[in-house]
Amino acid sequence: MTEPTGSGAAAEAASLGEFSRRAGEFLDSAIPANWSELEPAELIPVAREFQAALYDAGFAGITWPAEYGGQGATAAHEQAFREQAAGHDLPTGPFVIGLGMCGPTLVDLGTDRQRERYVRPLLRGEEIWCQLFSEPDAGSDVASLRTKAVRDGEDWIVTGQKVWTSGARHADFGALLARTDPDVPKHAGLTMFIVDMRAPGVAVRPLRDMTGRSPFNEVHFDQVRLPADAVLGEVGAGWRAAVTMLGHERVSLGGATRRRDEPLGAANLARLARENGTAAVPQVRAELAGLHAAERALELFSVRLRQEAESGTPPGARGSVGKLGGAMLLWQALHAAGEIAGTDAVAWEPGDEAAEELAVAINAVPASSIAGGTNNVQRNIIGERILGLPKEPQVDRDVPFRDLRVGTQRETT
């Protein structure tokens, strides 16, 4: 971002100050009371209403292009809002996938009609999106997916299964990656589609994870018919579309706004250390200092990526640095929590909501190293695309998908 000078700098600072003040006032008054106590199905209408208010107040899609419903403001405005939001717990969870991954990909690759149709309703919270990539037999090797889309006249017929799909139960639309040509190598025969999650043939089944909650789902497609204009990007260019979305996903996951009072945040763990008398223990102090420094470093890295994106430099593989850094930060916080809370981190008295929230957060940490691509996948990307290290051997890179007999592709397709 260009550094402002002279009176321009003063004007921008005043503008940012006013923007930040308005954001603080909005958040102080507009967040629904006790929303975190709602069941997921009860939360959806509350979240939609809040997201609409957020949009109407000018705080949704802050850096998104104005012609598609965004605010057209700067990364500095985005950061100013995030700093205000960090002091609050926002009911925006249902929109994380849509706003962090699907929406930016629609802006990048969608047709004018698709942008006009989908982006503004997404920003207003009228429609919820999910990402349909992972499959039971593909895992982190997304290009090995087997859900297929076959031409039928102008339409496409989709058959297959996705898994670990966050928020699919409440989603109105999904960004689906499907195989459209099994006669070419696995990366070349994919296409991305926009899927109406209420269409005939789409079935969603919740999955319960080790926290006891059901944020994930498996999604089955049984002869689901999609129109020709459901293609997002180009036919056969699904891998490029997937890389675009995964880049947004990694920036979103690595640069997510962290509440100042979140259970595994340095500030909350420091408070817990003061309460239980461990704040003076050298090991605890070292853990907390290291955690605070890591939080701040990741935050500044995310700010830099957003500023560079605003000036026309996409994050590319550096999104993997943020994603990996975010996952490693949670493991670091998990270790600090163990030093501070001991057995209280895994057992609590009934009704102690803070202790229960800490335990749930701890149980969710392992998923951070898997969701959005495993840590080792991120390390491979960083090594090959940023550090220029030799690529790993890929024996199936040039083999038509139909002939693959390695890894997860041992069965006849």
Coordinates of C-alpha atoms in Angstrom, one line a residue, residues 81-383:
F81 CA -12.3 -3.2 11.8
R82 CA -10.5 -6.3 12.9
E83 CA -8.9 -4.6 15.8
Q84 CA -12.3 -3.5 17.0
A85 CA -13.8 -6.9 16.3
A86 CA -11.1 -8.6 18.3
G87 CA -12.7 -7.3 21.5
H88 CA -16.0 -9.0 20.7
D89 CA -17.4 -12.4 20.0
L90 CA -19.3 -12.2 16.7
P91 CA -22.0 -14.5 15.5
T92 CA -20.5 -14.8 12.0
G93 CA -19.4 -18.4 12.1
P94 CA -21.9 -19.6 9.4
F95 CA -20.3 -17.2 6.9
V96 CA -16.6 -18.0 7.4
I97 CA -16.4 -20.4 4.4
G98 CA -18.4 -18.2 2.1
L99 CA -16.7 -14.9 3.0
G100 CA -13.2 -16.3 3.4
M101 CA -13.1 -18.8 0.5
C102 CA -16.0 -19.0 -1.9
G103 CA -16.8 -15.3 -2.2
P104 CA -13.2 -14.2 -3.1
T105 CA -13.1 -17.1 -5.7
L106 CA -16.3 -15.9 -7.2
V107 CA -14.8 -12.4 -7.5
D108 CA -11.7 -13.8 -9.1
L109 CA -13.1 -16.4 -11.5
G110 CA -16.9 -15.9 -11.7
T111 CA -18.7 -14.5 -14.7
D112 CA -20.4 -11.1 -14.5
R113 CA -23.7 -12.9 -14.0
Q114 CA -22.4 -15.1 -11.3
R115 CA -20.8 -12.1 -9.4
E116 CA -24.1 -10.2 -9.8
R117 CA -26.2 -13.1 -8.6
Y118 CA -24.1 -14.5 -5.7
V119 CA -21.7 -12.0 -4.2
R120 CA -24.0 -9.3 -2.7
P121 CA -26.4 -11.9 -1.1
L122 CA -23.3 -13.6 0.4
L123 CA -22.1 -10.3 1.9
R124 CA -25.6 -9.6 3.3
G125 CA -25.9 -13.0 4.9
E126 CA -28.9 -13.9 2.8
E127 CA -27.1 -17.0 1.5
I128 CA -24.6 -19.4 3.2
W129 CA -21.9 -21.2 1.3
C130 CA -19.8 -24.3 1.8
Q131 CA -16.7 -25.8 0.1
L132 CA -17.1 -29.3 -1.4
F133 CA -13.5 -30.5 -1.9
S134 CA -12.5 -33.3 0.5
E135 CA -13.5 -36.9 -0.3
P136 CA -13.2 -40.2 1.7
D137 CA -10.5 -41.6 -0.7
A138 CA -8.7 -38.4 -1.6
G139 CA -7.9 -36.6 1.7
S140 CA -5.2 -34.0 1.3
D141 CA -4.6 -35.2 -2.2
V142 CA -7.5 -33.2 -3.5
A143 CA -6.7 -33.9 -7.2
S144 CA -7.4 -37.6 -6.6
L145 CA -11.1 -37.0 -6.0
R146 CA -13.6 -39.2 -7.7
T147 CA -16.9 -37.3 -7.6
K148 CA -17.8 -37.0 -11.3
A149 CA -19.7 -34.7 -13.4
V150 CA -20.9 -36.0 -16.8
R151 CA -22.3 -34.0 -19.7
D152 CA -26.0 -34.5 -20.5
G153 CA -26.8 -32.1 -23.3
E154 CA -26.1 -28.6 -21.9
D155 CA -26.4 -29.8 -18.3
W156 CA -24.0 -31.7 -16.0
I157 CA -25.0 -34.8 -13.9
V158 CA -23.0 -35.1 -10.6
T159 CA -22.5 -38.3 -8.7
G160 CA -20.3 -38.9 -5.7
Q161 CA -19.5 -38.1 -2.1
K162 CA -17.8 -35.3 -0.2
V163 CA -16.7 -35.4 3.5
W164 CA -15.5 -33.0 6.2
T165 CA -17.7 -30.3 4.7
S166 CA -18.0 -27.5 7.2
G167 CA -21.4 -26.0 7.6
A168 CA -23.0 -28.0 4.8
R169 CA -26.2 -28.6 6.8
H170 CA -27.1 -24.9 6.7
A171 CA -25.5 -24.0 3.4
D172 CA -27.6 -22.7 0.5
F173 CA -24.8 -23.1 -2.1
G174 CA -21.6 -25.0 -2.4
A175 CA -18.4 -24.7 -4.5
L176 CA -18.0 -28.2 -5.8
L177 CA -14.8 -29.7 -7.4
A178 CA -15.7 -32.7 -9.6
R179 CA -13.9 -34.8 -12.2
T180 CA -15.1 -34.1 -15.7
D181 CA -12.5 -35.9 -17.7
P182 CA -11.0 -39.2 -16.4
D183 CA -8.9 -39.6 -19.6
V184 CA -6.3 -36.9 -18.7
P185 CA -4.0 -36.7 -15.7
K186 CA -5.7 -36.1 -12.4
H187 CA -5.0 -32.4 -12.2
A188 CA -6.2 -31.7 -15.7
G189 CA -9.6 -33.3 -15.6
L190 CA -11.4 -31.3 -12.9
T191 CA -14.0 -28.6 -13.1
M192 CA -15.5 -26.3 -10.3
F193 CA -19.3 -25.9 -10.1
I194 CA -21.7 -23.8 -8.1
V195 CA -24.2 -26.2 -6.5
D196 CA -27.6 -25.4 -5.0
M197 CA -27.5 -27.4 -1.8
R198 CA -31.3 -27.8 -1.9
A199 CA -31.3 -29.4 -5.4
P200 CA -32.8 -32.9 -5.8
G201 CA -30.2 -35.6 -5.2
V202 CA -28.2 -33.6 -2.6
A203 CA -28.1 -35.3 0.8
V204 CA -26.2 -33.9 3.9
R205 CA -25.4 -36.0 6.9
P206 CA -23.7 -34.4 10.0
L207 CA -20.5 -35.9 11.5
R208 CA -19.7 -35.6 15.2
D209 CA -16.1 -34.8 16.1
M210 CA -14.1 -35.3 19.4
T211 CA -15.4 -32.0 20.9
G212 CA -18.9 -33.5 20.8
R213 CA -20.1 -31.0 18.2
S214 CA -21.0 -31.5 14.6
P215 CA -19.3 -28.8 12.5
F216 CA -18.6 -31.2 9.7
N217 CA -20.8 -33.2 7.3
E218 CA -20.7 -35.7 4.6
V219 CA -22.5 -34.8 1.4
H220 CA -23.8 -37.3 -1.2
F221 CA -24.7 -36.4 -4.8
D222 CA -27.1 -38.8 -6.5
Q223 CA -27.5 -37.8 -10.2
V224 CA -27.7 -34.1 -9.3
R225 CA -28.4 -32.0 -12.4
L226 CA -26.5 -28.7 -12.8
P227 CA -27.0 -26.2 -15.6
A228 CA -24.2 -25.2 -17.9
D229 CA -23.8 -21.8 -16.2
A230 CA -23.0 -23.5 -12.9
V231 CA -19.4 -23.9 -14.0
L232 CA -17.1 -21.6 -12.0
G233 CA -14.1 -20.7 -14.1
E234 CA -13.5 -23.0 -17.1
V235 CA -14.3 -26.6 -17.9
G236 CA -11.2 -28.6 -17.2
A237 CA -9.6 -25.8 -15.3
G238 CA -10.9 -26.9 -11.9
W239 CA -7.4 -27.4 -10.4
R240 CA -6.6 -23.7 -11.1
A241 CA -9.9 -22.7 -9.5
A242 CA -9.1 -25.0 -6.6
V243 CA -5.6 -23.5 -6.1
T244 CA -7.2 -20.0 -6.2
M245 CA -9.8 -21.0 -3.5
L246 CA -7.2 -22.9 -1.4
G247 CA -5.0 -19.7 -1.4
H248 CA -7.9 -17.7 -0.1
E249 CA -8.7 -20.5 2.4
R250 CA -5.1 -20.5 3.8
V251 CA -5.1 -16.7 4.2
S252 CA -8.5 -16.8 5.8
L253 CA -7.5 -19.6 8.3
G254 CA -4.1 -18.2 9.0
G255 CA -5.3 -14.6 9.3
A256 CA -8.6 -15.1 11.1
T257 CA -9.4 -12.4 13.6
R258 CA -8.6 -13.7 17.1
R259 CA -10.7 -12.6 20.0
R260 CA -8.7 -11.1 22.8
D261 CA -10.5 -13.3 25.3
E262 CA -10.4 -16.5 23.2
P263 CA -9.7 -19.6 25.4
L264 CA -6.3 -20.4 24.0
G265 CA -5.2 -16.8 23.5
A266 CA -2.1 -15.5 25.4
A267 CA -4.2 -12.8 27.2
N268 CA -6.7 -15.4 28.5
L269 CA -4.1 -17.9 29.5
A270 CA -2.2 -15.1 31.3
R271 CA -5.4 -14.3 33.2
L272 CA -5.8 -17.9 34.1
A273 CA -2.2 -18.1 35.3
R274 CA -2.7 -15.1 37.6
E275 CA -5.9 -16.7 39.0
N276 CA -4.3 -20.1 39.8
G277 CA -1.0 -18.7 41.1
T278 CA 1.3 -19.9 38.3
A279 CA 2.0 -16.5 36.8
A280 CA 5.4 -16.3 38.6
V281 CA 6.6 -19.7 37.4
P282 CA 9.5 -19.1 35.0
Q283 CA 8.4 -21.8 32.6
V284 CA 4.9 -20.4 32.4
R285 CA 6.2 -16.8 31.9
A286 CA 8.4 -18.1 29.0
E287 CA 5.4 -19.9 27.5
L288 CA 3.2 -16.9 27.6
A289 CA 5.8 -14.5 26.3
G290 CA 6.5 -16.8 23.4
L291 CA 2.8 -17.2 22.7
H292 CA 2.2 -13.5 22.7
A293 CA 5.1 -12.9 20.3
A294 CA 3.9 -15.6 17.9
E295 CA 0.4 -14.2 18.0
R296 CA 1.7 -10.7 17.1
A297 CA 4.0 -12.0 14.4
L298 CA 1.2 -13.9 12.7
E299 CA -1.1 -10.9 13.0
L300 CA 1.4 -8.6 11.3
F301 CA 2.1 -11.2 8.6
S302 CA -1.6 -11.3 7.8
V303 CA -1.8 -7.5 7.7
R304 CA 1.0 -7.5 5.2
L305 CA -0.6 -10.1 2.9
R306 CA -3.9 -8.1 2.9
Q307 CA -2.1 -4.9 2.1
E308 CA -0.2 -6.6 -0.8
A309 CA -3.4 -8.2 -2.1
E310 CA -4.9 -4.7 -2.1
S311 CA -2.0 -3.4 -4.2
G312 CA -2.5 -6.3 -6.7
T313 CA -0.1 -8.9 -5.4
P314 CA -2.0 -12.1 -4.6
P315 CA -0.7 -14.1 -1.6
G316 CA 0.0 -17.2 -3.6
A317 CA 2.0 -19.8 -1.8
R318 CA 2.6 -17.4 1.1
G319 CA -1.0 -18.2 2.2
S320 CA 0.4 -21.5 3.3
V321 CA 2.8 -19.7 5.6
G322 CA -0.2 -18.1 7.4
K323 CA -2.1 -21.4 7.5
L324 CA 0.9 -23.3 8.9
G325 CA 1.7 -20.5 11.3
G326 CA -1.9 -20.5 12.6
A327 CA -1.9 -24.2 13.2
M328 CA 1.5 -24.1 15.0
L329 CA 0.3 -21.2 17.1
L330 CA -2.6 -23.3 18.4
W331 CA -0.3 -26.2 19.3
Q332 CA 2.0 -23.7 21.1
A333 CA -1.1 -22.4 23.0
L334 CA -2.1 -25.9 23.8
H335 CA 1.3 -26.6 25.4
A336 CA 1.0 -23.3 27.4
A337 CA -2.5 -24.2 28.6
G338 CA -1.3 -27.5 29.9
E339 CA 1.5 -25.8 31.9
I340 CA -1.0 -23.4 33.4
A341 CA -4.2 -25.3 33.8
G342 CA -3.0 -28.8 34.4
T343 CA -5.8 -31.3 34.9
D344 CA -8.3 -28.4 34.9
A345 CA -7.7 -28.2 31.2
V346 CA -9.5 -31.5 30.6
A347 CA -12.0 -31.7 33.6
W348 CA -14.2 -29.1 35.1
E349 CA -17.1 -28.6 37.5
P350 CA -20.6 -28.6 35.9
G351 CA -21.6 -25.0 35.1
D352 CA -18.0 -23.7 34.8
E353 CA -18.5 -22.4 31.2
A354 CA -15.0 -20.9 31.0
A355 CA -13.3 -24.2 31.9
E356 CA -15.6 -26.1 29.4
E357 CA -14.8 -23.6 26.7
L358 CA -11.0 -24.1 27.3
A359 CA -11.4 -27.9 27.2
V360 CA -13.4 -27.7 23.9
A361 CA -10.8 -25.4 22.4
I362 CA -8.0 -27.9 23.4
N363 CA -9.9 -30.8 21.8
A364 CA -10.2 -28.8 18.6
V365 CA -6.5 -28.1 18.2
P366 CA -5.6 -31.4 16.4
A367 CA -8.1 -30.5 13.6
S368 CA -6.1 -27.3 12.9
S369 CA -3.3 -29.4 11.5
I370 CA -5.6 -31.1 9.1
A371 CA -8.4 -28.7 8.0
G372 CA -7.6 -26.8 4.9
G373 CA -4.6 -29.1 4.0
T374 CA -2.3 -30.8 6.5
N375 CA 0.7 -29.1 8.0
N376 CA 3.0 -31.3 5.9
V377 CA 1.1 -30.3 2.7
Q378 CA 1.7 -26.6 3.7
R379 CA 5.4 -27.4 4.3
N380 CA 5.7 -29.0 0.9
I381 CA 4.1 -25.9 -0.8
I382 CA 6.4 -23.6 1.1
G383 CA 9.5 -25.7 0.3

